[in-house]
Coordinates of C-alpha atoms in Angstrom, one line a residue:
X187 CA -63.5 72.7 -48.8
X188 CA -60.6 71.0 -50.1
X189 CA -58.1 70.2 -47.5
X190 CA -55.5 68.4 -49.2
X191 CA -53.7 68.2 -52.5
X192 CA -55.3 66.3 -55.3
X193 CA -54.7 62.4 -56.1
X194 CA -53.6 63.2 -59.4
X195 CA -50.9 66.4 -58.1
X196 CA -47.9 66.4 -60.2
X197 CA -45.2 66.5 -58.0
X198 CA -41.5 67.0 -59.4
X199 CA -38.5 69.3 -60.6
X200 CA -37.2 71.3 -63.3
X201 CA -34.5 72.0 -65.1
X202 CA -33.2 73.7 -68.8
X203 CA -31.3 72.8 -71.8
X204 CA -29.4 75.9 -71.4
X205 CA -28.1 75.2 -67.8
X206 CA -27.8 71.6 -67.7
X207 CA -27.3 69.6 -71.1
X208 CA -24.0 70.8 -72.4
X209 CA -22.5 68.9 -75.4
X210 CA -22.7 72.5 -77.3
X211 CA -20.6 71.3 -79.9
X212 CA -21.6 67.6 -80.3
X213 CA -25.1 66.1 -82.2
X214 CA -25.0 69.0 -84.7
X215 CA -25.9 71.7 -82.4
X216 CA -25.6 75.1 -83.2
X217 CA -24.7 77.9 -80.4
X218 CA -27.2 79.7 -78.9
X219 CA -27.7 83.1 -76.4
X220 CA -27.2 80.4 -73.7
X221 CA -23.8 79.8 -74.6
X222 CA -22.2 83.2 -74.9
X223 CA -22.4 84.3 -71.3
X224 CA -19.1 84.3 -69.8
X225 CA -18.3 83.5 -66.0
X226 CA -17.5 86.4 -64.1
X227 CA -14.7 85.2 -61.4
X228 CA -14.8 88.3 -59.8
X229 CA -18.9 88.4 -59.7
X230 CA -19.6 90.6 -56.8
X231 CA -23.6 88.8 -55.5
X232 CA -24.1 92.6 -54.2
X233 CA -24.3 94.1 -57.8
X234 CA -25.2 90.9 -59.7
X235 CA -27.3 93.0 -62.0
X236 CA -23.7 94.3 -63.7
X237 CA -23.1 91.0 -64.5
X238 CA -26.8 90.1 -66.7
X239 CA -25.6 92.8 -69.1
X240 CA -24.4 91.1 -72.6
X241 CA -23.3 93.9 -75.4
X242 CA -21.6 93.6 -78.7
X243 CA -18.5 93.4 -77.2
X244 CA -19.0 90.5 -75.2
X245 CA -21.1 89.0 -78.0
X246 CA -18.3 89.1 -80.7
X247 CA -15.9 88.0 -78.0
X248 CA -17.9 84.8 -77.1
X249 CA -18.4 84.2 -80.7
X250 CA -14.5 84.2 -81.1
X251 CA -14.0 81.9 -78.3
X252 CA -15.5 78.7 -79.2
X253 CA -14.0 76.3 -76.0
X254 CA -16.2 75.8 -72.7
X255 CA -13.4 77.2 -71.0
X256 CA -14.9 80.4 -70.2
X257 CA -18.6 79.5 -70.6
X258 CA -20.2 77.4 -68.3
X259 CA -23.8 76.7 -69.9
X260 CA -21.6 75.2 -72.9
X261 CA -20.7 72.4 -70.5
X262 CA -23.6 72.7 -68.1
X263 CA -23.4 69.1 -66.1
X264 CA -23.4 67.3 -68.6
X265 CA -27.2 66.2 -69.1
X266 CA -26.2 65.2 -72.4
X267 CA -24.6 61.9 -71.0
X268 CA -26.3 61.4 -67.9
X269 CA -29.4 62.0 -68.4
X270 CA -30.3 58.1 -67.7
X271 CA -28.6 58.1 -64.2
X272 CA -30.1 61.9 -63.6
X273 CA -34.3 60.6 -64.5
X274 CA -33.4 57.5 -62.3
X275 CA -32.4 59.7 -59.0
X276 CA -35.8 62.2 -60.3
X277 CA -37.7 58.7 -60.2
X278 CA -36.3 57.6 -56.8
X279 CA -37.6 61.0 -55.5
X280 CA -41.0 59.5 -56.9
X281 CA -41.4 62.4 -59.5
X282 CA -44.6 62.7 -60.9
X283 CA -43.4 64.8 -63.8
X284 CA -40.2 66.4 -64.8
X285 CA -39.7 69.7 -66.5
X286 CA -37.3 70.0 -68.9
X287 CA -37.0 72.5 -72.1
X288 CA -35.7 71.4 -75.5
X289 CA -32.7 73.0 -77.0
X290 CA -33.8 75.1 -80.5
X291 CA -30.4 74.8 -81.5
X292 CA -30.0 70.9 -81.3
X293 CA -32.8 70.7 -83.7
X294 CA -33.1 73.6 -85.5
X295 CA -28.9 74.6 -85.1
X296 CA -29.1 77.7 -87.1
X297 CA -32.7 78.3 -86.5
X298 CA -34.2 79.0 -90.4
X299 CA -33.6 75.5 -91.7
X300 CA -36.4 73.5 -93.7
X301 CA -35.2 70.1 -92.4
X302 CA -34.5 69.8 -88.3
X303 CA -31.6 67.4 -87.0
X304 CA -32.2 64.1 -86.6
X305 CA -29.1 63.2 -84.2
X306 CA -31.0 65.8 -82.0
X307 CA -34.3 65.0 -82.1
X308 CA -33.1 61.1 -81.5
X309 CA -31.4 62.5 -78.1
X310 CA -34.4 63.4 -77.1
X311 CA -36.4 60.5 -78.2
X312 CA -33.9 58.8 -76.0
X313 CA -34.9 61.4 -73.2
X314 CA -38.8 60.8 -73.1
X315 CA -38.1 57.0 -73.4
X316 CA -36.6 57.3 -69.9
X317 CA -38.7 58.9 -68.4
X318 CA -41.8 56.8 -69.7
X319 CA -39.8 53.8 -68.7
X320 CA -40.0 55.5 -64.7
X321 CA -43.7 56.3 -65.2
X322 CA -42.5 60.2 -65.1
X323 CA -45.0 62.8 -67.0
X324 CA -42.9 65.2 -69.0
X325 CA -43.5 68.7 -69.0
X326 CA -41.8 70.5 -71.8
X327 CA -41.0 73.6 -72.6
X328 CA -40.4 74.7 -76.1
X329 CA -37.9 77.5 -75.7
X330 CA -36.0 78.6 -72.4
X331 CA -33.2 81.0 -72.9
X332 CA -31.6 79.4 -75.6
X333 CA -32.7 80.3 -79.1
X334 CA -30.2 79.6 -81.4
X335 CA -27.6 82.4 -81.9
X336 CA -27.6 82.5 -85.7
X337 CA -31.7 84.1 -85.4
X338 CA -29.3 87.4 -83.1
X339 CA -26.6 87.3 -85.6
X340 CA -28.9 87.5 -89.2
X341 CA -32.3 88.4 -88.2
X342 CA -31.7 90.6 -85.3
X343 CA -34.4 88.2 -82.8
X344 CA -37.6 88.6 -82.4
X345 CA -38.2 92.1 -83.2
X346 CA -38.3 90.6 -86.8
X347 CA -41.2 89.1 -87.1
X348 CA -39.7 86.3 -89.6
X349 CA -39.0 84.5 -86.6
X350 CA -42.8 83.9 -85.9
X351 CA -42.4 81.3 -88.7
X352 CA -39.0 79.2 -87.1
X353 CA -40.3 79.2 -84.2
X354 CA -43.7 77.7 -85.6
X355 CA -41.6 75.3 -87.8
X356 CA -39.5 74.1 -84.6
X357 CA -42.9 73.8 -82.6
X358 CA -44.7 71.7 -85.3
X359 CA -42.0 69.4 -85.6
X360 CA -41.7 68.8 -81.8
X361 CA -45.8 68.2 -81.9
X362 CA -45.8 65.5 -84.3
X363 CA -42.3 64.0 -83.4
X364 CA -43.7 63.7 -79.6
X365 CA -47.2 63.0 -79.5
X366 CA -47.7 61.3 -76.3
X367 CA -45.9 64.5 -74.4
X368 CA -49.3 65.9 -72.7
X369 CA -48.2 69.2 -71.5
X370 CA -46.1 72.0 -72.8
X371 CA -45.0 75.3 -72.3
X372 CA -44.5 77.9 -75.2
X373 CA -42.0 80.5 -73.4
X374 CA -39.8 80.3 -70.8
X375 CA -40.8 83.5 -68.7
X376 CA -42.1 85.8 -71.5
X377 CA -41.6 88.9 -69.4
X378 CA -38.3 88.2 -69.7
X379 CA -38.6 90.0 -72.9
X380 CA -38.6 93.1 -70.7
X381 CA -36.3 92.4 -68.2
X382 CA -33.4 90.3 -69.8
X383 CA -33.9 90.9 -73.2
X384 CA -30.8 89.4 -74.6
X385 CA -31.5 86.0 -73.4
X386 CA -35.3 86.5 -73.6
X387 CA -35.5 87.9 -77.8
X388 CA -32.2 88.1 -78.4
X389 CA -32.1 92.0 -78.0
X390 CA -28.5 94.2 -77.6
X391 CA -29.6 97.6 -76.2
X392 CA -26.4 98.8 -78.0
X393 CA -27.8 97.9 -81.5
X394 CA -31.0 99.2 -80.7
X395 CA -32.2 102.9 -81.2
X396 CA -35.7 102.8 -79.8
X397 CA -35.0 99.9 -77.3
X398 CA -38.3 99.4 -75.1
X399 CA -40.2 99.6 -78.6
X400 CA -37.9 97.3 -79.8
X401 CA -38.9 94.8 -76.5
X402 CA -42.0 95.0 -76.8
X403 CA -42.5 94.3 -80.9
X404 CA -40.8 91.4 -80.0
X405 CA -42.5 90.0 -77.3
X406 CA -45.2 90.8 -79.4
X407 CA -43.9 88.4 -82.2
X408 CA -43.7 86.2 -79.2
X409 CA -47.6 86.2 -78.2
X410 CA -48.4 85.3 -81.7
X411 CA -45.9 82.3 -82.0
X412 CA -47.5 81.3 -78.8
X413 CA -50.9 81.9 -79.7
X414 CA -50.1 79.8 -83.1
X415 CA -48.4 76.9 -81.3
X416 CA -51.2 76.3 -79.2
X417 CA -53.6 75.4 -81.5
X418 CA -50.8 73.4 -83.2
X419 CA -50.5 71.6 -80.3
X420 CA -54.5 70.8 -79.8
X421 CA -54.7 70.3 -83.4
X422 CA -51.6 67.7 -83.4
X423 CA -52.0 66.5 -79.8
X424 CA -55.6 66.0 -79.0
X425 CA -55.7 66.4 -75.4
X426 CA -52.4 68.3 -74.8
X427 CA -52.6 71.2 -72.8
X428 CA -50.3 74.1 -73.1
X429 CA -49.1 76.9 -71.0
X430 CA -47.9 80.4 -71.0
X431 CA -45.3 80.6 -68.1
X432 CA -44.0 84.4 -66.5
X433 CA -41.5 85.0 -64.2
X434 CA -43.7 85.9 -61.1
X435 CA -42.7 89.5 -59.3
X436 CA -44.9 89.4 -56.6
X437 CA -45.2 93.3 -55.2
X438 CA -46.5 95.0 -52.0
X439 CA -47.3 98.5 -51.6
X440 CA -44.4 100.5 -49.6
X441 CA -47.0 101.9 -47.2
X442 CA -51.1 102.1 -47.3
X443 CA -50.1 106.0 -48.7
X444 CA -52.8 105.8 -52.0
X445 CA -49.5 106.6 -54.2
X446 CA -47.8 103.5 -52.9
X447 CA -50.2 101.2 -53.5
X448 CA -51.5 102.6 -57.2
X449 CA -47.3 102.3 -57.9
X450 CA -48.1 98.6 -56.9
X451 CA -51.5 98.4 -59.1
X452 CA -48.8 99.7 -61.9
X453 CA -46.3 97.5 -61.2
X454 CA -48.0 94.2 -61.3
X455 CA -49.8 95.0 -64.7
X456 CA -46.7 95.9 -66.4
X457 CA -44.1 93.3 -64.8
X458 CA -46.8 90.5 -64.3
X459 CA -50.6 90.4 -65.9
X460 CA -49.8 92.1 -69.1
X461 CA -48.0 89.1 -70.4
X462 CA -50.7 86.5 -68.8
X463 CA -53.7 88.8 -69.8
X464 CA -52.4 88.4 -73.5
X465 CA -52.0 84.7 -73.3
X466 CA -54.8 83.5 -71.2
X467 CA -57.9 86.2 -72.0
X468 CA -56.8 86.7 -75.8
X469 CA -56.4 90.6 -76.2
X470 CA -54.0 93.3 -75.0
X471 CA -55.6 95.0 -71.9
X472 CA -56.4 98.4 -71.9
X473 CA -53.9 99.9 -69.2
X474 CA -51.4 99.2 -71.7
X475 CA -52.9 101.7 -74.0
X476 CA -52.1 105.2 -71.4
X477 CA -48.4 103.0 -70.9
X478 CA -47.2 103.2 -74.6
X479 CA -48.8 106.6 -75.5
X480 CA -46.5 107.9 -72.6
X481 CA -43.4 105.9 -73.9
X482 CA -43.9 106.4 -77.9
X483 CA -44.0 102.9 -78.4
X484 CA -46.3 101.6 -81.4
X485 CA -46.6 97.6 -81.8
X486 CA -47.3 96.5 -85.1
X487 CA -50.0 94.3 -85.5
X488 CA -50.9 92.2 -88.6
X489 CA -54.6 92.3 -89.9
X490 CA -54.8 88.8 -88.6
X491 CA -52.9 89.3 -84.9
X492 CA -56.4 90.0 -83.1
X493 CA -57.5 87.0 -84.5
X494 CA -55.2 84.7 -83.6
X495 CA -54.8 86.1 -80.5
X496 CA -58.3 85.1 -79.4
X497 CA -57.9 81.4 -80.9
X498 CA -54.6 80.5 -79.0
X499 CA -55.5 81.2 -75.4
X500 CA -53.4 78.9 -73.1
X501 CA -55.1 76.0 -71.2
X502 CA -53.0 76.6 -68.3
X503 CA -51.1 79.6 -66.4
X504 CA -47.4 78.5 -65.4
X505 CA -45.4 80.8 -63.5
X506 CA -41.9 80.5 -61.3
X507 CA -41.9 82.2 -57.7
X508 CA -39.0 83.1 -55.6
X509 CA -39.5 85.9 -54.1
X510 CA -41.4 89.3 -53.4
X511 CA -40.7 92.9 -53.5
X512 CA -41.8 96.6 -52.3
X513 CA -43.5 99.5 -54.5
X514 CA -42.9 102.7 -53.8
X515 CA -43.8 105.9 -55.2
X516 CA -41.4 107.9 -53.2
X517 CA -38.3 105.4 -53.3
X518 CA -35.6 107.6 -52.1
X519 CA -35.0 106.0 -49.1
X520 CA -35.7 102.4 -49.7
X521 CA -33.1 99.8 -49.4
X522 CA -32.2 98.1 -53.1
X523 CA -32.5 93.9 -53.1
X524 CA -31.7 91.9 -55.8
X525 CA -34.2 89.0 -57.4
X526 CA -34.9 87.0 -60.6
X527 CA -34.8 88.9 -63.5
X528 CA -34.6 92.2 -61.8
X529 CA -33.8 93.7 -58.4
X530 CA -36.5 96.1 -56.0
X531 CA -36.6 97.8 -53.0
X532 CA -36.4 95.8 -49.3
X533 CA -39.3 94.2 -47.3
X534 CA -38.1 94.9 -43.7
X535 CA -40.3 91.8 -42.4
X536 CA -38.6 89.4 -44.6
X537 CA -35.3 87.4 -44.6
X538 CA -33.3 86.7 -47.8
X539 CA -31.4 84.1 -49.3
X540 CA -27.3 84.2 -50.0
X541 CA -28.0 86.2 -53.0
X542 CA -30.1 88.5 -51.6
X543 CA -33.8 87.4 -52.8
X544 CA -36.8 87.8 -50.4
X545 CA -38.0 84.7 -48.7
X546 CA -42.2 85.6 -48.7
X547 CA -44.1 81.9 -48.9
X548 CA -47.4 83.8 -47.7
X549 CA -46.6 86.0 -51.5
X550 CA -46.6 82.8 -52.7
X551 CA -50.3 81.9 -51.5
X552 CA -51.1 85.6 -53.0
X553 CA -50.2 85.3 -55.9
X554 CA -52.2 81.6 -56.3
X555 CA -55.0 83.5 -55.3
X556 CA -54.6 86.4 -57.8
X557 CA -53.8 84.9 -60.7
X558 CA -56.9 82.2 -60.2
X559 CA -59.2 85.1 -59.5
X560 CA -58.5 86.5 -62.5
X561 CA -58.2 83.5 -65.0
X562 CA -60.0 80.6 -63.6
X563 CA -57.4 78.2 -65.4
X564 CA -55.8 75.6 -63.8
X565 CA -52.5 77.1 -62.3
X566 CA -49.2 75.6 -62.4
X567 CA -45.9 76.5 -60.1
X568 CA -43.0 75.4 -62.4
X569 CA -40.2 76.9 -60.4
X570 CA -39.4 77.9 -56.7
X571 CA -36.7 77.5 -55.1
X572 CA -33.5 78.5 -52.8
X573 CA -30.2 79.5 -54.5
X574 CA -27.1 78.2 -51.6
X575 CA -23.9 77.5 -51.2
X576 CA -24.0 74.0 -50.4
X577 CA -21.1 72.5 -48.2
X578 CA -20.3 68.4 -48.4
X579 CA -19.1 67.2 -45.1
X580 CA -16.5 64.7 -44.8
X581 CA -18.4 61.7 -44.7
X582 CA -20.0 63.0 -47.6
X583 CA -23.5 64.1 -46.9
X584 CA -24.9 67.4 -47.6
X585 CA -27.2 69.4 -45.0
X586 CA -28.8 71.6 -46.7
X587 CA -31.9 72.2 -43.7
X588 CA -32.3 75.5 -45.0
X589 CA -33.8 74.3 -48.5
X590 CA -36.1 72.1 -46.9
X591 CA -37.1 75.2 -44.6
X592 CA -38.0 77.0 -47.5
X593 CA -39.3 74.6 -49.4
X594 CA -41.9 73.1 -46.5
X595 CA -43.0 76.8 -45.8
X596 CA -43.7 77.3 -49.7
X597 CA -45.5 73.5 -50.1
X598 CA -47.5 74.6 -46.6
X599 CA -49.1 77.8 -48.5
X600 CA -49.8 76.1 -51.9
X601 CA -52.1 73.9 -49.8
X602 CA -53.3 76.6 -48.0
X603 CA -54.0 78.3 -51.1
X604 CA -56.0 75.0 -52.4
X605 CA -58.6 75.3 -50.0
X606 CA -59.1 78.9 -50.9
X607 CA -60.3 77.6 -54.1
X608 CA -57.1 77.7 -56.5
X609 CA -56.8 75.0 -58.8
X610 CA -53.5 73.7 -58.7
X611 CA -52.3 71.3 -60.9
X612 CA -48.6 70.5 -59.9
X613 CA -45.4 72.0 -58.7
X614 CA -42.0 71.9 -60.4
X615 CA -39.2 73.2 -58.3
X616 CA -36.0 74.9 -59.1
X617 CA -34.0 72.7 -59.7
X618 CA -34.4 69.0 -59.8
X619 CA -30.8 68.7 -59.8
X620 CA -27.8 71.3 -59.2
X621 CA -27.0 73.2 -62.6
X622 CA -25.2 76.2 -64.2
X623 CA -27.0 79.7 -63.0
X624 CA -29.0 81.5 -65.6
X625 CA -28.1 85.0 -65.3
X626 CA -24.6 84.2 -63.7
X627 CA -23.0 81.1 -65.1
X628 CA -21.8 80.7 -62.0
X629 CA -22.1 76.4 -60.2
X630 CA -21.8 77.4 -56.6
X631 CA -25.5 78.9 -56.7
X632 CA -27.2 75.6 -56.2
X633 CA -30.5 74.9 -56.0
X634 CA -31.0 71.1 -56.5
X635 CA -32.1 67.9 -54.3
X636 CA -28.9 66.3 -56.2
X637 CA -25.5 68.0 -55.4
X638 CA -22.8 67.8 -59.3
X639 CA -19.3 67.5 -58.1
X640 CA -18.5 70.5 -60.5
X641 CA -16.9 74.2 -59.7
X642 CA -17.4 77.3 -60.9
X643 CA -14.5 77.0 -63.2
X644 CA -16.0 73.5 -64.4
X645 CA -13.2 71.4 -62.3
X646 CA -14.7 68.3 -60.9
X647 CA -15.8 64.7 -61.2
X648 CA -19.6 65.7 -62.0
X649 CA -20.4 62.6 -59.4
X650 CA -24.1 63.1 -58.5
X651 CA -24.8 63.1 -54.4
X652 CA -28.2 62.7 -53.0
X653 CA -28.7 66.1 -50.1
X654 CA -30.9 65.8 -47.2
X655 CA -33.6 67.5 -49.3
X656 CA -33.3 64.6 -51.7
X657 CA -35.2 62.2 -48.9
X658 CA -37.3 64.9 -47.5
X659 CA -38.7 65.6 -50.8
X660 CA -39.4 61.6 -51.9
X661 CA -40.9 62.0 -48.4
X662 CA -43.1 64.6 -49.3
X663 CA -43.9 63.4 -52.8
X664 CA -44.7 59.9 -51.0
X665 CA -47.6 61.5 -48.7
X666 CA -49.0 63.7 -51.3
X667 CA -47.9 67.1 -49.3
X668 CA -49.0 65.1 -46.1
X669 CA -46.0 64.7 -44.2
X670 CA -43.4 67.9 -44.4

């Protein structure tokens, strides 16, 4: 029995082009769905699913708009320029590798071009320099929430299948412009697609008249760009493994009532293994048959889809975990929580976070085991994490106790889900460093073991500050998940 993590366990932290880079107008980059949504100053955390919505209004007004005034991820914290003094504080930590996603729109800025930007793909040149320089294994993924704006505007995202092609243009050129990167990731939580579809493939429900058949001919498009980069990526990069990556909703029946838990069995195929059974077995599963008859959807497939399918399985399963959340086939009186990419109903036995997710690090051991059972591929945790409101004190230091709480209860299952038998390959968390939120574009929501001197309304000196989590974690990363 294994009782330890491996020698070779990639230890590290994540972020995304979207949320951290900024510089949206500088290098040649074009806009993308990152950059158009607008921060809320009024957000209310207690219905921050309002606040995820982006329609043709807000779409036309962003475009309008073209300052950072209004939209954080167009600023983000400034990667752009500090990304040598940001890999130097991930290498002090003693990262093993860093995640990191390219932005589409700094190479490809409109997204159908023949020719990619050189100013951006020399930023980024500049990039995996650093990190080779600190001995630091990137992990990259290809697109995370940013696909360039002008593939919404023209195309209408990836419900039109032309975009199977940019996307395999912008992979191919990443492939043989960064041949030593090892390990990649093809989509930023593909079930996305579903649950945030504006960010995810570039979806408006309020240009759409069959929506959900819209979604899911696009996340279709999606599996086949996937499928197609992969064996790019072996072909281009002998070696290289890449990854599909969901966002993990880890779900518990209600009660033992059989209703309850056949509402889980439902729930986990269509929010979780639908989008990994694709990626990792090859073929659309059955269940999904009974689910679009009953919803009118038809997918198109090409003659060749089946096929390609089958030849661009993944080499690894990649997944973020935050929290969990309750099925219930009788939800009437269940208490609403929020989450990543969509809310649920309330575990009683379980505390939450500022926002309102579900603390569960035993789901998190559950869901190692379940998605190893069913693959047997290496498995790889790319984000976890706890969203706070950090405080500096006055001599400058930030306690933030509660992170390393969470994040030592978390780190204690993953090696309790190694000697069940799981093969783990490494563990990413959310964030590396403190950066513009996702779905809120809101700073205050921090994550990271490095505290940005920046506000929600971008005010600040964007000074970097090392938390108590930052020496816990170097700590951690020092013993090999010995000492927590």
């Amino acid at each position: 029995m294994k009782n330890k993590f491996p020698e070779n366990f990639l230890w590290g932290g994540a972020i995304a082009a979207s949320q951290a880079e900024g510089a949206f107008n500088q290098g040649g980059r074009g806009l993308s769905v990152g950059d158009v949504t607008p921060y809320n100053k009024n957000l209310n955390r207690k219905e921050i699913n309002n606040h995820k919505i982006i329609n043709n209004e807000i779409l036309a007004a962003a475009q309008q708009d073209l300052s950072a005034e209004n939209y954080p991820k167009r600023y983000g914290i400034d990667f752009y320029h500090h990304y040598k003094e940001d890999i130097a504080m991930f290498a002090e930590m003693g990262f093993k590798v860093f995640r990191f996603s390219i932005s589409w729109s700094r190479i490809f800025p409109q997204g159908d071009e023949l020719i990619p930007n050189e100013e951006g793909l020399a930023f980024y040149d500049n990039v995996f320099a650093e990190l080779e320089k600190h001995n630091i294994e990137p992990l990259v993924t290809i697109s995370h929430f940013d696909m360039p704006l002008y593939l919404v505007e023209h195309y209408g995202g990836w419900k039109n299948r032309k975009l199977i092609d940019f996307y395999v243009r912008y992979a191919e050129t990443l492939f043989k412009r960064y041949t030593k990167v090892k390990y990649w990731i093809t989509f930023n939580e593909i079930n996305a697609s579903v649950f945030s579809t504006f960010k995810g493939v570039g979806l408006l429900k309020d240009r759409s008249e069959h929506f959900e058949q819209d979604c899911f001919q696009a996340v279709h498009h999606q599996f086949i760009a996937s499928a197609i980069a992969v064996q790019l990526a072996h072909e281009l990069i002998p070696g290289s493994q890449v990854g599909c990556m969901i966002a993990r909703f880890t779900t518990y029946a209600a009660t033992s009532k059989p209703e309850d838990v056949m509402k889980m069995v439902h729930d986990d195929q269509y929010r979780n293994f639908f989008f990994t059974d694709v990626q990792a077995r090859g073929y659309y599963p059955s269940y999904m048959e009974r689910y679009f008859a009953e919803r009118d959807i038809q997918v198109t497939f090409e003659k060749e889809d089946e096929a390609t399918l089958r030849a661009g399985t993944v080499d690894f399963v990649s997944f973020s975990y935050y929290m969990s959340l309750i099925s219930s086939s009788d939800p009437e009186h269940l208490e609403q929580t929020a989450g990543n990419l969509v809310g649920g109903f309330k575990n009683p036995h379980l505390k939450a976070s500022d926002w309102g997710w579900q603390i569960d690090p035993i789901g998190l051991r559950y869901s190692l085991n379940q998605l190893y059972d069913r693959y047997q591929k290496p498995l790889f945790i790319v984000e976890n994490g706890v969203g706070a409101l950090d405080q500096v004190d006055e001599d400058g230091q930030i306690h933030d106790d509660y992170r390393i709480d969470y994040f030592r209860e978390h780190i204690q299952q993953m090696k309790e889900s190694i000697k069940d038998g799981v093969d783990l390959l490494g563990y990413t968390t959310w964030s590396a460093i403190d950066i513009v939120s996702s779905s809120t574009s809101e700073m205050s929501k921090r994550y990271g073991f490095v505290y940005v001197d920046q506000n929600d309304d971008g005010s600040g000196t964007l000074k970097r500050l090392k938390k108590n989590s930052f020496y816990w974690y170097q700590r951690v990363i020092e013993s090999n998940g010995e000492e927590l």
